[in-house]
CSV table of C-alpha atoms and ligand atoms in Angstrom, one decimal:
chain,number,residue,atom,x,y,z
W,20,UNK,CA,45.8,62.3,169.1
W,21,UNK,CA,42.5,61.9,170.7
W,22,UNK,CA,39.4,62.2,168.0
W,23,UNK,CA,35.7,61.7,168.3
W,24,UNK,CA,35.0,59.6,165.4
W,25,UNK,CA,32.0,57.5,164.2
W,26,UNK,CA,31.9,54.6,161.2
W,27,UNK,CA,28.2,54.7,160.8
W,28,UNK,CA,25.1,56.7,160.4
W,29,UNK,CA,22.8,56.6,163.9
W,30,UNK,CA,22.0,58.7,166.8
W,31,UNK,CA,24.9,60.4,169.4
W,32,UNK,CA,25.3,57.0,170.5
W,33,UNK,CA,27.8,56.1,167.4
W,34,UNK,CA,30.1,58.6,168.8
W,35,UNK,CA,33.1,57.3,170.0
W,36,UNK,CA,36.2,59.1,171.2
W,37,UNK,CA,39.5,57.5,169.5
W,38,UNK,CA,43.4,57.3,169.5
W,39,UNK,CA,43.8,58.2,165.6
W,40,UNK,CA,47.1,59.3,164.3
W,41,UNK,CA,47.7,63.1,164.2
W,42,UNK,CA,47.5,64.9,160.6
W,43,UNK,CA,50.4,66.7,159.5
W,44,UNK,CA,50.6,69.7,156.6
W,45,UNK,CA,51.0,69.9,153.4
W,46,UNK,CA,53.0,72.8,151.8
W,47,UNK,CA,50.1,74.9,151.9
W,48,UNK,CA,48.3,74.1,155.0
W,49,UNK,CA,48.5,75.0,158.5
W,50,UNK,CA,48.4,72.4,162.0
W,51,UNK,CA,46.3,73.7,164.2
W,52,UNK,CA,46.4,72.8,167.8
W,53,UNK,CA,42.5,72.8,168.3
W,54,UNK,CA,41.1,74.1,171.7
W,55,UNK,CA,37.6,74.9,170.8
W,56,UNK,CA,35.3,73.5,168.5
W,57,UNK,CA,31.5,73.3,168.4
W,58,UNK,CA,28.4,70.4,167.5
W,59,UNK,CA,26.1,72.4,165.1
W,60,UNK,CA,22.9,71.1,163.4
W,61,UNK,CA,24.9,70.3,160.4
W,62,UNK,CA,27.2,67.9,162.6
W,63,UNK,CA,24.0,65.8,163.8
W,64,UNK,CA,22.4,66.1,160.4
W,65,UNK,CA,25.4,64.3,159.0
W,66,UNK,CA,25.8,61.9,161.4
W,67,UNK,CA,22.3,61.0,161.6
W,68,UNK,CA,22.2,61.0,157.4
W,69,UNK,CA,18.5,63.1,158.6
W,70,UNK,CA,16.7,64.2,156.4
W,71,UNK,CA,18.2,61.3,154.0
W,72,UNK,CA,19.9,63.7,151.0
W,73,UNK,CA,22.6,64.0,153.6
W,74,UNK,CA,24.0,60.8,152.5
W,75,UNK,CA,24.7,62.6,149.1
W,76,UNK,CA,27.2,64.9,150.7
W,77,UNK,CA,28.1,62.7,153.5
W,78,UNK,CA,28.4,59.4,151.9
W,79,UNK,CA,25.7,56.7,150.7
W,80,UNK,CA,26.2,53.4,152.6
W,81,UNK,CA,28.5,55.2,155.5
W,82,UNK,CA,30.4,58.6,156.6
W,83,UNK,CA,33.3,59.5,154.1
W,84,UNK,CA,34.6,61.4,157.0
W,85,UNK,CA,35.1,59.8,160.2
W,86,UNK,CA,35.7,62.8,162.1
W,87,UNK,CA,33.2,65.8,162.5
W,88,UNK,CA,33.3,69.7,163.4
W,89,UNK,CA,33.0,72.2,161.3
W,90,UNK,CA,34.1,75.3,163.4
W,91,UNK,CA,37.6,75.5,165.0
W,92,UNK,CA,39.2,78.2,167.0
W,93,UNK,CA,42.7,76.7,168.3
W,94,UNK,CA,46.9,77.6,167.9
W,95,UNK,CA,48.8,77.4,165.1
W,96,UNK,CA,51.3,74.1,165.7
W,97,UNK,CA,52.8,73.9,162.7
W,98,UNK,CA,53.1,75.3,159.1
W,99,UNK,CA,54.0,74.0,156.0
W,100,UNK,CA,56.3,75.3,153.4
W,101,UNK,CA,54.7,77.7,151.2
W,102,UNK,CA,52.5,79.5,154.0
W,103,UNK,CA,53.0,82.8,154.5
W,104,UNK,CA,49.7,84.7,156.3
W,105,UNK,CA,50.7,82.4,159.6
W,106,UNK,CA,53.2,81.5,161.9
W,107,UNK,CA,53.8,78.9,164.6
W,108,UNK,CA,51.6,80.3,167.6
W,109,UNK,CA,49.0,82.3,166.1
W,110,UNK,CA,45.5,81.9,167.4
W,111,UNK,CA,42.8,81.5,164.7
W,112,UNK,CA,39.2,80.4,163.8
W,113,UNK,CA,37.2,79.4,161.6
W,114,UNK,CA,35.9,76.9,159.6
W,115,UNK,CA,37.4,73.3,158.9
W,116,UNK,CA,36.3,73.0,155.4
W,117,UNK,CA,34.9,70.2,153.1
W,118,UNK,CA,36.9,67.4,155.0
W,119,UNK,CA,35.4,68.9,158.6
W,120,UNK,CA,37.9,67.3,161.4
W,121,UNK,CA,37.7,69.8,164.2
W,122,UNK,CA,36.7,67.6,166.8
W,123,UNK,CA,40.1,66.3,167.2
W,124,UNK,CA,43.0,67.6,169.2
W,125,UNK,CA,44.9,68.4,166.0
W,126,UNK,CA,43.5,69.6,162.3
W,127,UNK,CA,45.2,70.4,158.8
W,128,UNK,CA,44.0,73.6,156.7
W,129,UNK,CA,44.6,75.0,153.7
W,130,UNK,CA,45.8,78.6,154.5
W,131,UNK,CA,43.3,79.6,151.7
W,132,UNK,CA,41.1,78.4,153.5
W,133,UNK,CA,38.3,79.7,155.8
W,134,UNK,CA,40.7,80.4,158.5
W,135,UNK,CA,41.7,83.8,159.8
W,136,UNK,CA,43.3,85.2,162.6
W,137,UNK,CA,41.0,85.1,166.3
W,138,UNK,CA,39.9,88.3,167.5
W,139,UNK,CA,42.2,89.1,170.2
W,140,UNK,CA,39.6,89.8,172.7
W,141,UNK,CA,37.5,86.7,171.9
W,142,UNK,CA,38.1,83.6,174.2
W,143,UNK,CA,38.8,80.3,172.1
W,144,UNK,CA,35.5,78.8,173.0
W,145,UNK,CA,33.6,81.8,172.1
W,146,UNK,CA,35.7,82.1,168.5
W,147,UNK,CA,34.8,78.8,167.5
W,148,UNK,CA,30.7,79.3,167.7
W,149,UNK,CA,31.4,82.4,165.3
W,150,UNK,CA,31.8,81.3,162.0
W,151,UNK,CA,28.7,78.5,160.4
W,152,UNK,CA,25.7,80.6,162.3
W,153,UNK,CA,27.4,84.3,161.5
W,154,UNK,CA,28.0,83.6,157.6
W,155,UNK,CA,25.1,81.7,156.9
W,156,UNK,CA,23.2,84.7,158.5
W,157,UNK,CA,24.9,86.5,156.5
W,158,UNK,CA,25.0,84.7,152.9
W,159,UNK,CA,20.8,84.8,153.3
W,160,UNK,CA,20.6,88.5,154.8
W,161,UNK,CA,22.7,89.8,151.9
W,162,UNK,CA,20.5,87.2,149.5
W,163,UNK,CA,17.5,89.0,150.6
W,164,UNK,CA,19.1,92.6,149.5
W,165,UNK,CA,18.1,93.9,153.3
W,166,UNK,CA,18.9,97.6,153.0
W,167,UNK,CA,18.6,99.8,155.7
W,168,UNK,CA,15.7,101.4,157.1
W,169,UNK,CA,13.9,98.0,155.9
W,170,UNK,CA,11.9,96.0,158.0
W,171,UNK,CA,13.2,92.1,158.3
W,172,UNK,CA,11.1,89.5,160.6
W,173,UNK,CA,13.4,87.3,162.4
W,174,UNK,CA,11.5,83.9,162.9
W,175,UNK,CA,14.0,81.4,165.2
W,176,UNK,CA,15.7,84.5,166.4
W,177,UNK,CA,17.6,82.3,169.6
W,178,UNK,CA,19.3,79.6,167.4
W,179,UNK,CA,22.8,79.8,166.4
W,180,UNK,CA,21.7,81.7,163.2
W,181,UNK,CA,18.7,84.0,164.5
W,182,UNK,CA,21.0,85.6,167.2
W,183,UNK,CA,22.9,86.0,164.2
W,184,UNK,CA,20.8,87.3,161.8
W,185,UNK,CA,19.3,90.2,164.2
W,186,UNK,CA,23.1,91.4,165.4
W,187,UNK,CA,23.8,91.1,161.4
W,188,UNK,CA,20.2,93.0,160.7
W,189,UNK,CA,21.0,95.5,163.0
W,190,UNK,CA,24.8,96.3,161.7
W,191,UNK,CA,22.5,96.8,158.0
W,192,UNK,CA,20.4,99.2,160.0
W,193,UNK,CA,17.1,97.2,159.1
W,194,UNK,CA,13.6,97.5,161.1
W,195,UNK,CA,13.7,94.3,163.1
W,196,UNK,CA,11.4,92.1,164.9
W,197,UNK,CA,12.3,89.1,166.2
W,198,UNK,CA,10.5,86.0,167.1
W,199,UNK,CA,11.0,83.2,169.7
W,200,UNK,CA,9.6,81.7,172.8
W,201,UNK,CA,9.4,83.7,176.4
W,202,UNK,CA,12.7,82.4,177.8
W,203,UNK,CA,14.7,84.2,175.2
W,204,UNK,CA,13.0,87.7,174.9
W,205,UNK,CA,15.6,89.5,176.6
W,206,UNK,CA,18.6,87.5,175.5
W,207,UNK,CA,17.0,88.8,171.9
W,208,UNK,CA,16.0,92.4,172.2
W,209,UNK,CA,19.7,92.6,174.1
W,210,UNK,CA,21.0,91.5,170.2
W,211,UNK,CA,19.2,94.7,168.9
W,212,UNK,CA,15.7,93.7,167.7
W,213,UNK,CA,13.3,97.0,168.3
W,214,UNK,CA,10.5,94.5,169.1
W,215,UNK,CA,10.2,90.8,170.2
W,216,UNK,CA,7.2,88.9,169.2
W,217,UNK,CA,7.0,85.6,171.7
W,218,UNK,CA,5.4,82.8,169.7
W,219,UNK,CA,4.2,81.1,172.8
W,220,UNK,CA,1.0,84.3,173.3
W,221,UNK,CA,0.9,85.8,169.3
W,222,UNK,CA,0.7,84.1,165.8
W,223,UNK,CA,2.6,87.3,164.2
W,224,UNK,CA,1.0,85.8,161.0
W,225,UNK,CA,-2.7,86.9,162.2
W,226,UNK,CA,-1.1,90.6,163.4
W,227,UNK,CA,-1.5,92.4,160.1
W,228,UNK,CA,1.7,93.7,160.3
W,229,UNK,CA,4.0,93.1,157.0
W,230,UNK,CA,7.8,93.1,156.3
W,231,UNK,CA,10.4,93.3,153.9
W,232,UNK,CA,11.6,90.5,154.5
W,233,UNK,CA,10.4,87.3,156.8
W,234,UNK,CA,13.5,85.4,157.5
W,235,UNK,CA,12.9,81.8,158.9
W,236,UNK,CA,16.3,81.4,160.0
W,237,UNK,CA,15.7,78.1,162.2
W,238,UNK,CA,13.2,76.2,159.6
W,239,UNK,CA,9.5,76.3,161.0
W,240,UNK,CA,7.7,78.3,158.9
W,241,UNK,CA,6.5,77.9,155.1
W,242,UNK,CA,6.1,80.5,152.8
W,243,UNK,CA,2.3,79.6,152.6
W,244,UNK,CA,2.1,80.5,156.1
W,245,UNK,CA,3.7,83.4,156.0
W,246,UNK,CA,2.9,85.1,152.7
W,247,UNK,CA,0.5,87.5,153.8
W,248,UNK,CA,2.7,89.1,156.8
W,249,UNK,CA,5.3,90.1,153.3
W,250,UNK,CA,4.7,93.3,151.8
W,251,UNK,CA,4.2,93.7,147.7
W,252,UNK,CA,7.5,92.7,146.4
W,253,UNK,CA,8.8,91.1,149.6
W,254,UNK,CA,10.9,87.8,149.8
W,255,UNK,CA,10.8,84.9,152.4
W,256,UNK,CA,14.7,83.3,153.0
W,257,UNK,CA,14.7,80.2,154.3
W,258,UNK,CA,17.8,78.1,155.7
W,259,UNK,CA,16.1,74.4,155.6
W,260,UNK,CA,13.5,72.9,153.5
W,261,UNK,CA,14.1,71.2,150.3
W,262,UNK,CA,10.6,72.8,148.8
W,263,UNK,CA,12.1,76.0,149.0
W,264,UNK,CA,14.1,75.3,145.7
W,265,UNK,CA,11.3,74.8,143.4
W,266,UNK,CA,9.1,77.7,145.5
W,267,UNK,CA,11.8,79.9,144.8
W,268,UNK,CA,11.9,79.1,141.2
W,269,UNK,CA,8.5,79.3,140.8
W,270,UNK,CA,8.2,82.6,142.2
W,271,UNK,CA,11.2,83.8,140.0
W,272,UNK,CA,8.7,84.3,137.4
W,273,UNK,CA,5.5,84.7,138.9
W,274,UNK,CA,3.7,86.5,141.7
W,275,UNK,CA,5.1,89.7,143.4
W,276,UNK,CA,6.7,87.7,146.7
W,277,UNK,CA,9.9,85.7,146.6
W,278,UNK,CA,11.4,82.4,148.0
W,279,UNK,CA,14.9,81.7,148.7
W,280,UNK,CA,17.0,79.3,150.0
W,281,UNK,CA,20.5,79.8,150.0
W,282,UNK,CA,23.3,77.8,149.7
W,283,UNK,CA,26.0,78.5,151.7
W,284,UNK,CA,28.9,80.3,149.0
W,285,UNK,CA,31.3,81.3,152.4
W,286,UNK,CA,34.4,83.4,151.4
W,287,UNK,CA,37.6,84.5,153.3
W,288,UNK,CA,36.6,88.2,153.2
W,289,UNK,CA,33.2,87.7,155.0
W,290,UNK,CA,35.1,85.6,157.9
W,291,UNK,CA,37.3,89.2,158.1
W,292,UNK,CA,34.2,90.9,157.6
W,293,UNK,CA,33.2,89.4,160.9
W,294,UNK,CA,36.2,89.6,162.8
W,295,UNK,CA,36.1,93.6,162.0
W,296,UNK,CA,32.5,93.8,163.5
W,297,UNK,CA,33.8,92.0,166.0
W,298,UNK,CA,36.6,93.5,167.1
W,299,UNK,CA,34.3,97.2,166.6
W,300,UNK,CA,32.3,95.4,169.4
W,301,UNK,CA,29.1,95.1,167.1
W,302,UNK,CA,28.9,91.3,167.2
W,303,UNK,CA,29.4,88.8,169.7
W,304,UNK,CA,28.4,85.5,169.4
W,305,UNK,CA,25.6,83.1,171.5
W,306,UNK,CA,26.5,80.3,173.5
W,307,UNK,CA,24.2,78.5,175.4
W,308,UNK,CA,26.8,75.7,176.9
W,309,UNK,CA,30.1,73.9,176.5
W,310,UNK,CA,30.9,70.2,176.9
W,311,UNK,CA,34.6,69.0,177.1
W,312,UNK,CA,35.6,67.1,174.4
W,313,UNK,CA,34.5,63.4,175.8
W,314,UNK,CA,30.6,64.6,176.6
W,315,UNK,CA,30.3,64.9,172.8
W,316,UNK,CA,27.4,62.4,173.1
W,317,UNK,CA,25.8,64.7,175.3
W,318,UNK,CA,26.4,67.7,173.7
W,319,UNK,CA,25.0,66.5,170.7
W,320,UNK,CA,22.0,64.9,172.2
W,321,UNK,CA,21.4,68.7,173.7
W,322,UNK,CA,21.7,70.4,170.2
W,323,UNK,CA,19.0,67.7,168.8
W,324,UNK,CA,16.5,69.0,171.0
W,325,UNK,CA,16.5,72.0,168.8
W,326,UNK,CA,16.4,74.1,171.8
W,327,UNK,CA,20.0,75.6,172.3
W,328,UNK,CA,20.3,79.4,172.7
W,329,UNK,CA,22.7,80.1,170.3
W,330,UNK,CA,25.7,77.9,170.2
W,331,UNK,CA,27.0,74.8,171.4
W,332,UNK,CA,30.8,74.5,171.9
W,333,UNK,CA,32.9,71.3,172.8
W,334,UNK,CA,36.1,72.3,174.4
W,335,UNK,CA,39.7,70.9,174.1
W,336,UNK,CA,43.0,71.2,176.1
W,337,UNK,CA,42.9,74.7,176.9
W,338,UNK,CA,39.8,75.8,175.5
W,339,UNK,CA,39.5,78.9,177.8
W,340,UNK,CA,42.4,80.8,177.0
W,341,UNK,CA,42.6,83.7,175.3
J,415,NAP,N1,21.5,77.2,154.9
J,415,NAP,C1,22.6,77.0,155.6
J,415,NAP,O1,23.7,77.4,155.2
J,415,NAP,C2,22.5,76.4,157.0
J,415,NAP,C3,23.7,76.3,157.8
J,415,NAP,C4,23.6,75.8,159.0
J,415,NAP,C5,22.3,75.3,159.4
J,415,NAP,N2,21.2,75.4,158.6
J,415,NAP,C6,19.9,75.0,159.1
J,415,NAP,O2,19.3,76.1,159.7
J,415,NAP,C7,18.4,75.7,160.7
J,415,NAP,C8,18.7,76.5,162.0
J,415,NAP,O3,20.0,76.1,162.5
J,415,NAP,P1,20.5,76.7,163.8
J,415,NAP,O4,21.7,76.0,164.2
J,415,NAP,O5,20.5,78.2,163.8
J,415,NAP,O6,19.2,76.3,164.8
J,415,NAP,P2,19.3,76.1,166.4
J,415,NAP,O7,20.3,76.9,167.0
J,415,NAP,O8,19.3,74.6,166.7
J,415,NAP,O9,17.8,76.6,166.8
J,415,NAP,C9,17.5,76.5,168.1
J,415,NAP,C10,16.5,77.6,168.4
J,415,NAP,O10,15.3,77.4,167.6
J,415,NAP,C11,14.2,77.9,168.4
J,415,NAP,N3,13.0,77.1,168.0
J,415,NAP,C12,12.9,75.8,168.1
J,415,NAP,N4,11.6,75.4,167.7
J,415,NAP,C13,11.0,76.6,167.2
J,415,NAP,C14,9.8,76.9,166.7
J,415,NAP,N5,8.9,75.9,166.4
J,415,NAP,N6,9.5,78.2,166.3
J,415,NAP,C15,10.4,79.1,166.6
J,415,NAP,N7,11.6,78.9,167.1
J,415,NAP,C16,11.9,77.6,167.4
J,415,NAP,C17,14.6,77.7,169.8
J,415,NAP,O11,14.2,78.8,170.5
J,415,NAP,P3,12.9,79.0,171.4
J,415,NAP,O12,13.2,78.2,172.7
J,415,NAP,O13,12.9,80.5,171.6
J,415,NAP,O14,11.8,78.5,170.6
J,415,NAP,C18,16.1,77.5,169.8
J,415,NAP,O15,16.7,78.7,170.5
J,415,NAP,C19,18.5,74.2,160.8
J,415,NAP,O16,17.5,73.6,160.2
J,415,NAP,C20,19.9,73.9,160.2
J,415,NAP,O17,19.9,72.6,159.6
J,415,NAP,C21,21.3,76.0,157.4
């Protein structure tokens, strides 16, 4: 099967698509025939081994894992012996798991795993940019304790998780004001934000206004920066930034504001959690372009500009269909 693979840490340049021999499942996994996957900052962080403590999880000297992609929405190919939730056929999504894979024509997971039937009216392409921005919204919304009628500031409200994090906000019935640059105003307050701040013309930290909650969720703000913009009792969720561990420690004990970071703790309910708001028509998710397969150096070159709207997906074979 074709593969984009890479045996060493560097820029989209170390990319290369490959002939590697297809998977095939264990008793308890699935095949699935992927048509849709996506490159997400997590992809290029690991490849890159940027900031450098990704060579803990990745691997010190060079990649464990050869092959990257984290989201997958594709066709059930095969099963193995012991699974019962699926059946030859099927269209799913989800996530690859701890041995990512998905950009690859073919991929084994466990069917315990973060996998879950596609939402019927979903193409492939726009299943697969659901699940990594969607439940890491959602793992830092519900670690903020957003309850409705609360008011939540959206910093990085374009990115794959900000466009996220305001549909997400919205379903919790929260306040919300989103921020990002002119360009994306609309795309934004069409997400459900009840007002757009564009960071280009106003420093919402010099406003006066306060929130809730002040979610950074594309990694450009400190708490220092935005302490004063939290109300008494208010906590700043972060998605990036080592810093934040300590800060959120800290401020565990002392002072009235919080810090958090985090980390992801993804479980198969809050995948069908998603598919149900999906299917209800109360999420959809971003995407700014798709690249077939072999433009994965492009693709990913595009993503490390940090300037995608949403999600970036790399199709396979088929990719369209629904
Ligand atoms: N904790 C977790 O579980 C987890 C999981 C995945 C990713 N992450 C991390 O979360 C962060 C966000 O990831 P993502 O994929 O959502 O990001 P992304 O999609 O790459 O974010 C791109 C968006 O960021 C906006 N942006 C760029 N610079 C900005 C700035 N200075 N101020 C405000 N907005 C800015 C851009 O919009 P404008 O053009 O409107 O500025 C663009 O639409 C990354 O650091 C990633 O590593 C964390």
């Amino acid at each position: 099967m074709r593969a984009v693979v890479h045996d060493r840490y560097g820029p989209p340049d170390v990319l290369r698509l490959e002939d590697v021999e297809r998977p095939s499942p264990a008793e308890d996994e699935i095949l699935i025939r992927v048509h849709a996957s996506t490159v997400n900052r997590t992809d290029c962080h690991r490849r890159a081994a940027k900031p450098l403590f990704w060579r803990f999880f990745a691997g010190l000297l060079r990649p464990r894992r050869r092959i990257l992609g984290g989201e997958v929405a594709g066709e059930v190919e095969a099963v193995g012996a012991a699974v019962s939730e699926f059946a030859v056929g099927d269209a799913v999504f989800g996530t690859s798991g701890p041995k990512l894979g998905a950009h690859a024509e073919y991929l084994c997971r466990r069917e315990s795993g973060l996998i879950a039937h596609k939402p019927a009216d979903l193409s492939f392409e726009e299943a697969a940019a659901v699940p990594d921005g969607a439940l890491s919204a959602l793992t830092c919304l519900r670690r903020a304790g957003l309850r409705p009628g609360q008011t939540i500031l959206v910093y990085g409200a374009s990115g794959s998780i900000g466009t996220a994090a305001v549909q997400l906000a919205r379903y919790f019935d929260a306040d919300i004001t989103a921020v990002c640059s002119t360009k994306n105003l609309e795309l934004v307050r069409s997400l459900g934000a009840d007002r757009v701040i564009d960071y280009t013309q106003e420093d919402f930290t010099r406003n006066g206004q306060t929130y809730h909650v002040v979610f950074d969720a594309v990694g450009k703000l400190t708490f220092g920066r935005c302490k004063s913009s939290l109300k008494p009792g208010g906590i700043y969720v972060a998605t990036d930034g080592l810093r934040n561990f300590p800060l959120g420690l800290w401020t565990s004990r002392f002072g009235d504001k919080k810090v958090a970071l985090p980390l992801p703790d993804w479980k198969s309910e809050d995948l069908l959690f998603l598919r149900e708001l999906i299917e209800a028509g109360r999420y959809r998710p971003v995407i700014d372009r798709a690249y077939p397969l072999e433009d994965v150096i492009e693709a990913a070159r595009y993503v490390e500009t940090e300037q995608k709207t949403g999600n970036v997906v790399l199709t396979l074979d088929g990719g369209r269909m629904r």
